[in-house]
Amino acid sequence: MKVFNKHYKTVWFTPESNEIQMIDQTLLPFEFKIVCLKSHLETAKAIKDMVVRGAGAIGVTAGFAMAQAVIEASSKKNPLEYIETAKQTIEKTRPTAYNLFYAVDKVYKAGKDSVEAAITMAQNLAKEDEACGRIIGEIGNELILPDSGILTHCNAGWLAFVDYGSALSPIYKAFESGKNPFVFVDETRPRGQGARLTAWELNHAGVNHKIIADNAAAFYMSKGQINMVITGADRIASNGDVANKIGTLEKAILAKEFGIPFYVAAPNSTIDQVCLSGDQFIIEERSDEELLYHEGKDISGKLVRIRMASPGSEGLNPAFDITPAKYITGIITEKGVFKPDEIMRTFN
Amino acid sequence: MKVFNKHYKTVWFTPESNEIQMIDQTLLPFEFKIVCLKSHLETAKAIKDMVVRGAGAIGVTAGFAMAQAVIEASSKKNPLEYIETAKQTIEKTRPTAYNLFYAVDKVYKAGKDSVEAAITMAQNLAKEDEACGRIIGEIGNELILPDSGILTHCNAGWLAFVDYGSALSPIYKAFESGKNPFVFVDETRPRGQGARLTAWELNHAGVNHKIIADNAAAFYMSKGQINMVITGADRIASNGDVANKIGTLEKAILAKEFGIPFYVAAPNSTIDQVCLSGDQFIIEERSDEELLYHEGKDISGKLVRIRMASPGSEGLNPAFDITPAKYITGIITEKGVFKPDEIMRTFN
C-alpha cells in the first residue's frame, strides 16, 4: 500500500544481500522509517521488540529470518547445528504466535533440500500472505454498499500483514472502486492500534475516516451511520468463535442489537481446526501498564510516556476476547464468505 | 467524603465574602487543590473549563454563581439587567447540563424577592444535593449483594455532586456495611473520568477496584465477574430514557445481553419532565482534541499533554449518548427505585 505516494510492503527480503527490510512499527504513527536487518539474529530481535507486529507480518518475517539463517549456515563450520540453534532463537521471540511456528517450520524443512529451496519457500509464504489479503479485499468488497459507514476495531490492515491486510483490504478495494466508504476507526484502547495504525494507514491511502472512542460505536450505530462492522481475527475456532483484540465482543453484541452485519476478515490460516470452540482459547492477560500509561508526542515533538490513570490504582488488562459465532454474520477468507457454522464443514 | 483522611465537599459557598471554593478537578488525579472564585464570571469560567464537572456539582455551582451575581448586582447601576446577563452567561457554559438550568432558575427566581432569598436557595440546593446523594446510597445499597462485582462508567461519585455522589454512593454504603464490593472502573475514554476520578475516589475511600479499558466490560461480563452495573445520568426523559456519558448505551446493551441488572442512580432533579423521550435530547459534540490528545504525568512528575493518535487523522467526539428505557433495570433516586416506565406517573 502507499505511504507518501510510494508503494511499500510491511516487510521484504533481498536474499542476494541477505537483508530483510521492514517498516519500524514501534515508531508509527509518528515516524516512518525502514530498518534493515542483516542477519537472522537482528531479525529475531526485531520480532521480539515488536518492530513488526500482526499475525501475518510476524509469520512472514519469521520465515525470512529462518531463510537468513540457512544462508548464513552455509559459511559456518557446523551448518546443521547453526540452523537448529537459529530455529530455536526465532521461535522464542513470540512464543504465542501460531503463524511464526508455521512459517519457521516450512522454511526449515525446505532448507533441508537446499538454500535456494529455503529462500523460495520464505518468499512464497510472503506472496501467499499478500495474495490472501488481495483476494479477501476483492471478496469482501462485494459486501460493501456505496457510501457505507464501516466500523473497524484494532488494526487488521496491511501493516499487520505483508500488504493489503484482512479487515481493511475490502475497504481499500471499495475505495478504489469508487464506493466512497467512510470508516469509523475505534481507538482500540488500551494500546490504541486503531487511532495509531489504522488511522495512519487510511490517511496515507486517502480513505475517509474518523477516529472514535471505543465508547462511541453504539452512538453511531443508533444514529444509523454505521452500516457494517469488519474486524480481523487472531484465531478462529472450528465452530466459528473468534478470538480477537479486546473489545471485539462488545462491537459484535452492539452490531447484533442494532441489526448491523458483523464480519470477520482473516486468511484461512487463522482457522484453528483443532480448537472446537472459543472456550478453549487461553486469553493473554497483559501488564496493566498498557492501560495506565500511554506514549505519544509532546508539543516539542518528543516521544513521551505519561501516566494517564489515577496514581495508586491498578488495572486489569485482558488482551483478547472471544466473540461467539452467534454474533458473527460472516467470515471473509480468501476462499469466500462463510457463515460461522460453515467453518467446520468447509475447512475440516 | 474523605481525602487524605480529611472530609471535603466538592464545592462550597461563603456568601459573606462572595466566594465559591471548589476542588480543581482539572488537576485530579495528580494534584489536590482548592480554588477560590470571587465572582460569578470566574465561577462561570470554571464551569466552562470543567474545573467542576458532574451534573450535581455543576448544578449547585451554577446556583452558587447565580447567587454571586445577585449579590454583585446590588452594587450595579442596573441590577436587573446585570442579573439577566449573568443568567445567560452561566447558562451558556454547559448547554447539555439540565441541573444547571434548574438551579440557575431557582436562584434567579428567589433573587426576585431578595439577595438573602437567593443565597438561601443556593445553599439549600447544595444541601438537597448532599441529602439526595446520601439517601440514594442507602436505597441503592439494598440492591447490592455481598461480594458483588460492580461495573461503573464515568464518574458519578461525590466529585460529580457536592458529596456522596449518585452511582458511587450505594457502593460506598455497601462498603461501609461490610459487603465488600469490587468495582470494575471503566476507563471512560476520551476524558478518562473513570481511570482518573472514580479510581481516585475509590482509592481514597479504600474500596477495592481495578481500572479496565472500556473495551473489556463484555469480557468480564462473559466471565460472570460483573454482577451489576450502576451509572449516573446527566438527564432522564419522562419515559425513562437516560442521557449520560458516551459509552453508557454500550454498557447497557451489554448488560442486557448478559442478563446483568443495569441501574441508573440520579437525584430526582435529573428527571426532565418536559422531555418526553431521549430522542429530544441534543447531544453535545465536543472537540476531537479530547480524543486525539491526553494529559498525564511524565516520568519526572511533570504534567504533559501528548498526541496519542496518528497525526493527520481527525476524530468524532460525541460527549453523551441516550440509553433507551428498555435497557434500564431501575432508576435509583432519593424517592426510591423505579422502573423506567414508572418515572412518568411517579414524578409528573
mmCIF file with all atom_site columns, C-alpha atoms in Angstrom, chain B residues 187-339:
data_model
loop_
_atom_site.group_PDB
_atom_site.id
_atom_site.type_symbol
_atom_site.label_atom_id
_atom_site.label_alt_id
_atom_site.label_comp_id
_atom_site.label_asym_id
_atom_site.label_entity_id
_atom_site.label_seq_id
_atom_site.pdbx_PDB_ins_code
_atom_site.Cartn_x
_atom_site.Cartn_y
_atom_site.Cartn_z
_atom_site.occupancy
_atom_site.B_iso_or_equiv
_atom_site.pdbx_formal_charge
_atom_site.auth_seq_id
_atom_site.auth_comp_id
_atom_site.auth_asym_id
_atom_site.auth_atom_id
_atom_site.pdbx_PDB_model_num
ATOM 1   C CA . GLU B 1 187 ? -11.561 3.998   31.947 1.00 0.00 ? 187 GLU B CA 1
ATOM 2   C CA . THR B 1 188 ? -14.223 6.144   30.163 1.00 0.00 ? 188 THR B CA 1
ATOM 3   C CA . ARG B 1 189 ? -12.405 7.464   27.141 1.00 0.00 ? 189 ARG B CA 1
ATOM 4   C CA . PRO B 1 190 ? -11.958 10.039  25.818 1.00 0.00 ? 190 PRO B CA 1
ATOM 5   C CA . ARG B 1 191 ? -11.588 12.095  29.002 1.00 0.00 ? 191 ARG B CA 1
ATOM 6   C CA . GLY B 1 192 ? -10.880 9.148   31.284 1.00 0.00 ? 192 GLY B CA 1
ATOM 7   C CA . GLN B 1 193 ? -13.103 10.189  34.189 1.00 0.00 ? 193 GLN B CA 1
ATOM 8   C CA . GLY B 1 194 ? -13.257 6.582   35.363 1.00 0.00 ? 194 GLY B CA 1
ATOM 9   C CA . ALA B 1 195 ? -9.499  5.977   35.386 1.00 0.00 ? 195 ALA B CA 1
ATOM 10  C CA . ARG B 1 196 ? -8.824  9.433   36.772 1.00 0.00 ? 196 ARG B CA 1
ATOM 11  C CA . LEU B 1 197 ? -11.699 10.432  39.071 1.00 0.00 ? 197 LEU B CA 1
ATOM 12  C CA . THR B 1 198 ? -13.637 7.308   40.039 1.00 0.00 ? 198 THR B CA 1
ATOM 13  C CA . ALA B 1 199 ? -10.402 5.397   40.672 1.00 0.00 ? 199 ALA B CA 1
ATOM 14  C CA . TRP B 1 200 ? -9.105  8.366   42.687 1.00 0.00 ? 200 TRP B CA 1
ATOM 15  C CA . GLU B 1 201 ? -12.286 8.460   44.807 1.00 0.00 ? 201 GLU B CA 1
ATOM 16  C CA . LEU B 1 202 ? -12.361 4.718   45.397 1.00 0.00 ? 202 LEU B CA 1
ATOM 17  C CA . ASN B 1 203 ? -8.676  4.666   46.241 1.00 0.00 ? 203 ASN B CA 1
ATOM 18  C CA . HIS B 1 204 ? -9.110  7.401   48.872 1.00 0.00 ? 204 HIS B CA 1
ATOM 19  C CA . ALA B 1 205 ? -12.188 5.626   50.243 1.00 0.00 ? 205 ALA B CA 1
ATOM 20  C CA . GLY B 1 206 ? -10.366 2.275   50.387 1.00 0.00 ? 206 GLY B CA 1
ATOM 21  C CA . VAL B 1 207 ? -12.874 0.454   48.147 1.00 0.00 ? 207 VAL B CA 1
ATOM 22  C CA . ASN B 1 208 ? -11.458 -2.499  46.156 1.00 0.00 ? 208 ASN B CA 1
ATOM 23  C CA . HIS B 1 209 ? -11.346 -1.660  42.475 1.00 0.00 ? 209 HIS B CA 1
ATOM 24  C CA . LYS B 1 210 ? -9.465  -2.091  39.208 1.00 0.00 ? 210 LYS B CA 1
ATOM 25  C CA . ILE B 1 211 ? -9.468  0.095   36.137 1.00 0.00 ? 211 ILE B CA 1
ATOM 26  C CA . ILE B 1 212 ? -10.413 -1.626  32.870 1.00 0.00 ? 212 ILE B CA 1
ATOM 27  C CA . ALA B 1 213 ? -10.378 -0.456  29.260 1.00 0.00 ? 213 ALA B CA 1
ATOM 28  C CA . ASP B 1 214 ? -13.884 0.413   28.088 1.00 0.00 ? 214 ASP B CA 1
ATOM 29  C CA . ASN B 1 215 ? -13.381 -2.473  25.680 1.00 0.00 ? 215 ASN B CA 1
ATOM 30  C CA . ALA B 1 216 ? -13.097 -5.038  28.474 1.00 0.00 ? 216 ALA B CA 1
ATOM 31  C CA . ALA B 1 217 ? -16.548 -4.798  30.113 1.00 0.00 ? 217 ALA B CA 1
ATOM 32  C CA . ALA B 1 218 ? -18.124 -7.524  27.959 1.00 0.00 ? 218 ALA B CA 1
ATOM 33  C CA . PHE B 1 219 ? -15.152 -9.786  28.665 1.00 0.00 ? 219 PHE B CA 1
ATOM 34  C CA . TYR B 1 220 ? -15.720 -9.609  32.430 1.00 0.00 ? 220 TYR B CA 1
ATOM 35  C CA . MET B 1 221 ? -19.488 -9.876  31.940 1.00 0.00 ? 221 MET B CA 1
ATOM 36  C CA . SER B 1 222 ? -18.978 -13.028 29.883 1.00 0.00 ? 222 SER B CA 1
ATOM 37  C CA . LYS B 1 223 ? -16.838 -14.419 32.717 1.00 0.00 ? 223 LYS B CA 1
ATOM 38  C CA . GLY B 1 224 ? -19.615 -13.790 35.256 1.00 0.00 ? 224 GLY B CA 1
ATOM 39  C CA . GLN B 1 225 ? -17.464 -11.397 37.242 1.00 0.00 ? 225 GLN B CA 1
ATOM 40  C CA . ILE B 1 226 ? -19.747 -8.387  36.830 1.00 0.00 ? 226 ILE B CA 1
ATOM 41  C CA . ASN B 1 227 ? -22.990 -8.820  38.764 1.00 0.00 ? 227 ASN B CA 1
ATOM 42  C CA . MET B 1 228 ? -24.488 -5.399  38.300 1.00 0.00 ? 228 MET B CA 1
ATOM 43  C CA . VAL B 1 229 ? -23.880 -2.079  36.552 1.00 0.00 ? 229 VAL B CA 1
ATOM 44  C CA . ILE B 1 230 ? -24.530 1.310   38.137 1.00 0.00 ? 230 ILE B CA 1
ATOM 45  C CA . THR B 1 231 ? -24.051 4.548   36.246 1.00 0.00 ? 231 THR B CA 1
ATOM 46  C CA . GLY B 1 232 ? -25.166 8.110   36.806 1.00 0.00 ? 232 GLY B CA 1
ATOM 47  C CA . ALA B 1 233 ? -27.310 10.204  34.485 1.00 0.00 ? 233 ALA B CA 1
ATOM 48  C CA . ASP B 1 234 ? -26.991 13.647  33.006 1.00 0.00 ? 234 ASP B CA 1
ATOM 49  C CA . ARG B 1 235 ? -30.664 13.861  32.129 1.00 0.00 ? 235 ARG B CA 1
ATOM 50  C CA . ILE B 1 236 ? -33.622 11.498  32.311 1.00 0.00 ? 236 ILE B CA 1
ATOM 51  C CA . ALA B 1 237 ? -36.610 11.889  29.989 1.00 0.00 ? 237 ALA B CA 1
ATOM 52  C CA . SER B 1 238 ? -40.061 11.284  31.433 1.00 0.00 ? 238 SER B CA 1
ATOM 53  C CA . ASN B 1 239 ? -40.272 7.996   29.502 1.00 0.00 ? 239 ASN B CA 1
ATOM 54  C CA . GLY B 1 240 ? -37.185 6.765   31.359 1.00 0.00 ? 240 GLY B CA 1
ATOM 55  C CA . ASP B 1 241 ? -34.626 7.273   28.567 1.00 0.00 ? 241 ASP B CA 1
ATOM 56  C CA . VAL B 1 242 ? -31.305 8.352   30.036 1.00 0.00 ? 242 VAL B CA 1
ATOM 57  C CA . ALA B 1 243 ? -28.665 10.716  28.654 1.00 0.00 ? 243 ALA B CA 1
ATOM 58  C CA . ASN B 1 244 ? -25.274 10.005  30.162 1.00 0.00 ? 244 ASN B CA 1
ATOM 59  C CA . LYS B 1 245 ? -21.571 9.890   29.295 1.00 0.00 ? 245 LYS B CA 1
ATOM 60  C CA . ILE B 1 246 ? -20.720 8.392   25.913 1.00 0.00 ? 246 ILE B CA 1
ATOM 61  C CA . GLY B 1 247 ? -20.417 4.626   26.309 1.00 0.00 ? 247 GLY B CA 1
ATOM 62  C CA . THR B 1 248 ? -23.284 4.246   28.781 1.00 0.00 ? 248 THR B CA 1
ATOM 63  C CA . LEU B 1 249 ? -25.510 2.933   25.979 1.00 0.00 ? 249 LEU B CA 1
ATOM 64  C CA . GLU B 1 250 ? -22.854 0.310   25.135 1.00 0.00 ? 250 GLU B CA 1
ATOM 65  C CA . LYS B 1 251 ? -22.683 -0.911  28.734 1.00 0.00 ? 251 LYS B CA 1
ATOM 66  C CA . ALA B 1 252 ? -26.481 -1.046  28.985 1.00 0.00 ? 252 ALA B CA 1
ATOM 67  C CA . ILE B 1 253 ? -26.791 -3.144  25.820 1.00 0.00 ? 253 ILE B CA 1
ATOM 68  C CA . LEU B 1 254 ? -24.036 -5.490  27.017 1.00 0.00 ? 254 LEU B CA 1
ATOM 69  C CA . ALA B 1 255 ? -25.674 -5.839  30.443 1.00 0.00 ? 255 ALA B CA 1
ATOM 70  C CA . LYS B 1 256 ? -28.991 -6.754  28.839 1.00 0.00 ? 256 LYS B CA 1
ATOM 71  C CA . GLU B 1 257 ? -27.261 -9.312  26.593 1.00 0.00 ? 257 GLU B CA 1
ATOM 72  C CA . PHE B 1 258 ? -25.648 -10.976 29.623 1.00 0.00 ? 258 PHE B CA 1
ATOM 73  C CA . GLY B 1 259 ? -28.740 -10.674 31.862 1.00 0.00 ? 259 GLY B CA 1
ATOM 74  C CA . ILE B 1 260 ? -26.999 -8.345  34.297 1.00 0.00 ? 260 ILE B CA 1
ATOM 75  C CA . PRO B 1 261 ? -29.087 -5.672  36.067 1.00 0.00 ? 261 PRO B CA 1
ATOM 76  C CA . PHE B 1 262 ? -28.333 -2.155  34.841 1.00 0.00 ? 262 PHE B CA 1
ATOM 77  C CA . TYR B 1 263 ? -29.143 0.640   37.276 1.00 0.00 ? 263 TYR B CA 1
ATOM 78  C CA . VAL B 1 264 ? -29.048 4.375   36.826 1.00 0.00 ? 264 VAL B CA 1
ATOM 79  C CA . ALA B 1 265 ? -28.618 6.368   40.031 1.00 0.00 ? 265 ALA B CA 1
ATOM 80  C CA . ALA B 1 266 ? -29.571 10.026  39.949 1.00 0.00 ? 266 ALA B CA 1
ATOM 81  C CA . PRO B 1 267 ? -31.374 12.592  42.028 1.00 0.00 ? 267 PRO B CA 1
ATOM 82  C CA . ASN B 1 268 ? -34.977 13.271  41.121 1.00 0.00 ? 268 ASN B CA 1
ATOM 83  C CA . SER B 1 269 ? -33.892 16.678  39.796 1.00 0.00 ? 269 SER B CA 1
ATOM 84  C CA . THR B 1 270 ? -32.199 14.916  36.870 1.00 0.00 ? 270 THR B CA 1
ATOM 85  C CA . ILE B 1 271 ? -35.623 13.964  35.509 1.00 0.00 ? 271 ILE B CA 1
ATOM 86  C CA . ASP B 1 272 ? -36.665 16.333  32.746 1.00 0.00 ? 272 ASP B CA 1
ATOM 87  C CA . GLN B 1 273 ? -40.432 16.066  32.926 1.00 0.00 ? 273 GLN B CA 1
ATOM 88  C CA . VAL B 1 274 ? -40.929 18.244  29.883 1.00 0.00 ? 274 VAL B CA 1
ATOM 89  C CA . CYS B 1 275 ? -38.848 15.948  27.769 1.00 0.00 ? 275 CYS B CA 1
ATOM 90  C CA . LEU B 1 276 ? -40.997 13.028  26.680 1.00 0.00 ? 276 LEU B CA 1
ATOM 91  C CA . SER B 1 277 ? -38.244 10.910  25.158 1.00 0.00 ? 277 SER B CA 1
ATOM 92  C CA . GLY B 1 278 ? -34.500 10.702  24.750 1.00 0.00 ? 278 GLY B CA 1
ATOM 93  C CA . ASP B 1 279 ? -34.840 11.492  21.042 1.00 0.00 ? 279 ASP B CA 1
ATOM 94  C CA . GLN B 1 280 ? -35.428 15.072  22.102 1.00 0.00 ? 280 GLN B CA 1
ATOM 95  C CA . PHE B 1 281 ? -32.082 15.432  23.871 1.00 0.00 ? 281 PHE B CA 1
ATOM 96  C CA . ILE B 1 282 ? -29.447 17.369  21.963 1.00 0.00 ? 282 ILE B CA 1
ATOM 97  C CA . ILE B 1 283 ? -26.075 15.642  22.138 1.00 0.00 ? 283 ILE B CA 1
ATOM 98  C CA . GLU B 1 284 ? -23.083 17.873  22.681 1.00 0.00 ? 284 GLU B CA 1
ATOM 99  C CA . GLU B 1 285 ? -20.312 17.222  20.150 1.00 0.00 ? 285 GLU B CA 1
ATOM 100 C CA . ARG B 1 286 ? -17.015 18.175  21.737 1.00 0.00 ? 286 ARG B CA 1
ATOM 101 C CA . SER B 1 287 ? -13.607 18.926  20.249 1.00 0.00 ? 287 SER B CA 1
ATOM 102 C CA . ASP B 1 288 ? -11.783 15.894  18.889 1.00 0.00 ? 288 ASP B CA 1
ATOM 103 C CA . GLU B 1 289 ? -8.679  17.048  20.763 1.00 0.00 ? 289 GLU B CA 1
ATOM 104 C CA . GLU B 1 290 ? -10.089 15.279  23.833 1.00 0.00 ? 290 GLU B CA 1
ATOM 105 C CA . LEU B 1 291 ? -9.755  12.039  21.908 1.00 0.00 ? 291 LEU B CA 1
ATOM 106 C CA . LEU B 1 292 ? -6.534  12.646  19.986 1.00 0.00 ? 292 LEU B CA 1
ATOM 107 C CA . TYR B 1 293 ? -4.560  14.068  22.904 1.00 0.00 ? 293 TYR B CA 1
ATOM 108 C CA . HIS B 1 294 ? -4.279  13.142  26.546 1.00 0.00 ? 294 HIS B CA 1
ATOM 109 C CA . GLU B 1 295 ? -2.686  14.652  29.589 1.00 0.00 ? 295 GLU B CA 1
ATOM 110 C CA . GLY B 1 296 ? -0.776  12.892  32.296 1.00 0.00 ? 296 GLY B CA 1
ATOM 111 C CA . LYS B 1 297 ? 2.400   12.863  34.309 1.00 0.00 ? 297 LYS B CA 1
ATOM 112 C CA . ASP B 1 298 ? 5.709   12.054  32.682 1.00 0.00 ? 298 ASP B CA 1
ATOM 113 C CA . ILE B 1 299 ? 8.478   10.181  34.439 1.00 0.00 ? 299 ILE B CA 1
ATOM 114 C CA . SER B 1 300 ? 9.739   13.359  36.100 1.00 0.00 ? 300 SER B CA 1
ATOM 115 C CA . GLY B 1 301 ? 6.274   14.085  37.507 1.00 0.00 ? 301 GLY B CA 1
ATOM 116 C CA . LYS B 1 302 ? 5.538   16.933  35.108 1.00 0.00 ? 302 LYS B CA 1
ATOM 117 C CA . LEU B 1 303 ? 2.042   17.236  33.585 1.00 0.00 ? 303 LEU B CA 1
ATOM 118 C CA . VAL B 1 304 ? 2.460   16.727  29.855 1.00 0.00 ? 304 VAL B CA 1
ATOM 119 C CA . ARG B 1 305 ? -0.030  16.686  27.015 1.00 0.00 ? 305 ARG B CA 1
ATOM 120 C CA . ILE B 1 306 ? 0.722   14.187  24.286 1.00 0.00 ? 306 ILE B CA 1
ATOM 121 C CA . ARG B 1 307 ? -0.727  13.387  20.911 1.00 0.00 ? 307 ARG B CA 1
ATOM 122 C CA . MET B 1 308 ? -1.860  9.756   21.108 1.00 0.00 ? 308 MET B CA 1
ATOM 123 C CA . ALA B 1 309 ? -3.452  9.385   17.700 1.00 0.00 ? 309 ALA B CA 1
ATOM 124 C CA . SER B 1 310 ? -1.954  9.323   14.240 1.00 0.00 ? 310 SER B CA 1
ATOM 125 C CA . PRO B 1 311 ? -1.130  12.842  13.062 1.00 0.00 ? 311 PRO B CA 1
ATOM 126 C CA . GLY B 1 312 ? -3.237  13.841  10.087 1.00 0.00 ? 312 GLY B CA 1
ATOM 127 C CA . SER B 1 313 ? -6.344  11.978  11.229 1.00 0.00 ? 313 SER B CA 1
ATOM 128 C CA . GLU B 1 314 ? -9.317  13.586  12.916 1.00 0.00 ? 314 GLU B CA 1
ATOM 129 C CA . GLY B 1 315 ? -11.845 12.293  15.406 1.00 0.00 ? 315 GLY B CA 1
ATOM 130 C CA . LEU B 1 316 ? -15.517 12.451  16.231 1.00 0.00 ? 316 LEU B CA 1
ATOM 131 C CA . ASN B 1 317 ? -16.315 13.112  19.857 1.00 0.00 ? 317 ASN B CA 1
ATOM 132 C CA . PRO B 1 318 ? -19.931 12.915  20.970 1.00 0.00 ? 318 PRO B CA 1
ATOM 133 C CA . ALA B 1 319 ? -19.952 13.597  24.709 1.00 0.00 ? 319 ALA B CA 1
ATOM 134 C CA . PHE B 1 320 ? -23.145 11.722  25.609 1.00 0.00 ? 320 PHE B CA 1
ATOM 135 C CA . ASP B 1 321 ? -25.404 9.026   24.348 1.00 0.00 ? 321 ASP B CA 1
ATOM 136 C CA . ILE B 1 322 ? -29.014 8.090   25.019 1.00 0.00 ? 322 ILE B CA 1
ATOM 137 C CA . THR B 1 323 ? -29.798 4.809   26.731 1.00 0.00 ? 323 THR B CA 1
ATOM 138 C CA . PRO B 1 324 ? -33.377 3.838   25.895 1.00 0.00 ? 324 PRO B CA 1
ATOM 139 C CA . ALA B 1 325 ? -35.536 2.887   28.889 1.00 0.00 ? 325 ALA B CA 1
ATOM 140 C CA . LYS B 1 326 ? -35.788 -0.720  27.688 1.00 0.00 ? 326 LYS B CA 1
ATOM 141 C CA . TYR B 1 327 ? -32.188 -1.393  28.731 1.00 0.00 ? 327 TYR B CA 1
ATOM 142 C CA . ILE B 1 328 ? -32.588 0.010   32.245 1.00 0.00 ? 328 ILE B CA 1
ATOM 143 C CA . THR B 1 329 ? -33.489 -2.278  35.142 1.00 0.00 ? 329 THR B CA 1
ATOM 144 C CA . GLY B 1 330 ? -34.180 0.513   37.572 1.00 0.00 ? 330 GLY B CA 1
ATOM 145 C CA . ILE B 1 331 ? -33.586 4.174   38.308 1.00 0.00 ? 331 ILE B CA 1
ATOM 146 C CA . ILE B 1 332 ? -32.384 4.810   41.843 1.00 0.00 ? 332 ILE B CA 1
ATOM 147 C CA . THR B 1 333 ? -33.480 8.212   43.129 1.00 0.00 ? 333 THR B CA 1
ATOM 148 C CA . GLU B 1 334 ? -33.839 9.660   46.616 1.00 0.00 ? 334 GLU B CA 1
ATOM 149 C CA . LYS B 1 335 ? -37.532 8.683   46.417 1.00 0.00 ? 335 LYS B CA 1
ATOM 150 C CA . GLY B 1 336 ? -36.876 5.004   45.750 1.00 0.00 ? 336 GLY B CA 1
ATOM 151 C CA . VAL B 1 337 ? -36.051 2.601   42.949 1.00 0.00 ? 337 VAL B CA 1
ATOM 152 C CA . PHE B 1 338 ? -38.289 2.942   39.922 1.00 0.00 ? 338 PHE B CA 1
ATOM 153 C CA . LYS B 1 339 ? -38.690 1.049   36.713 1.00 0.00 ? 339 LYS B CA 1
#
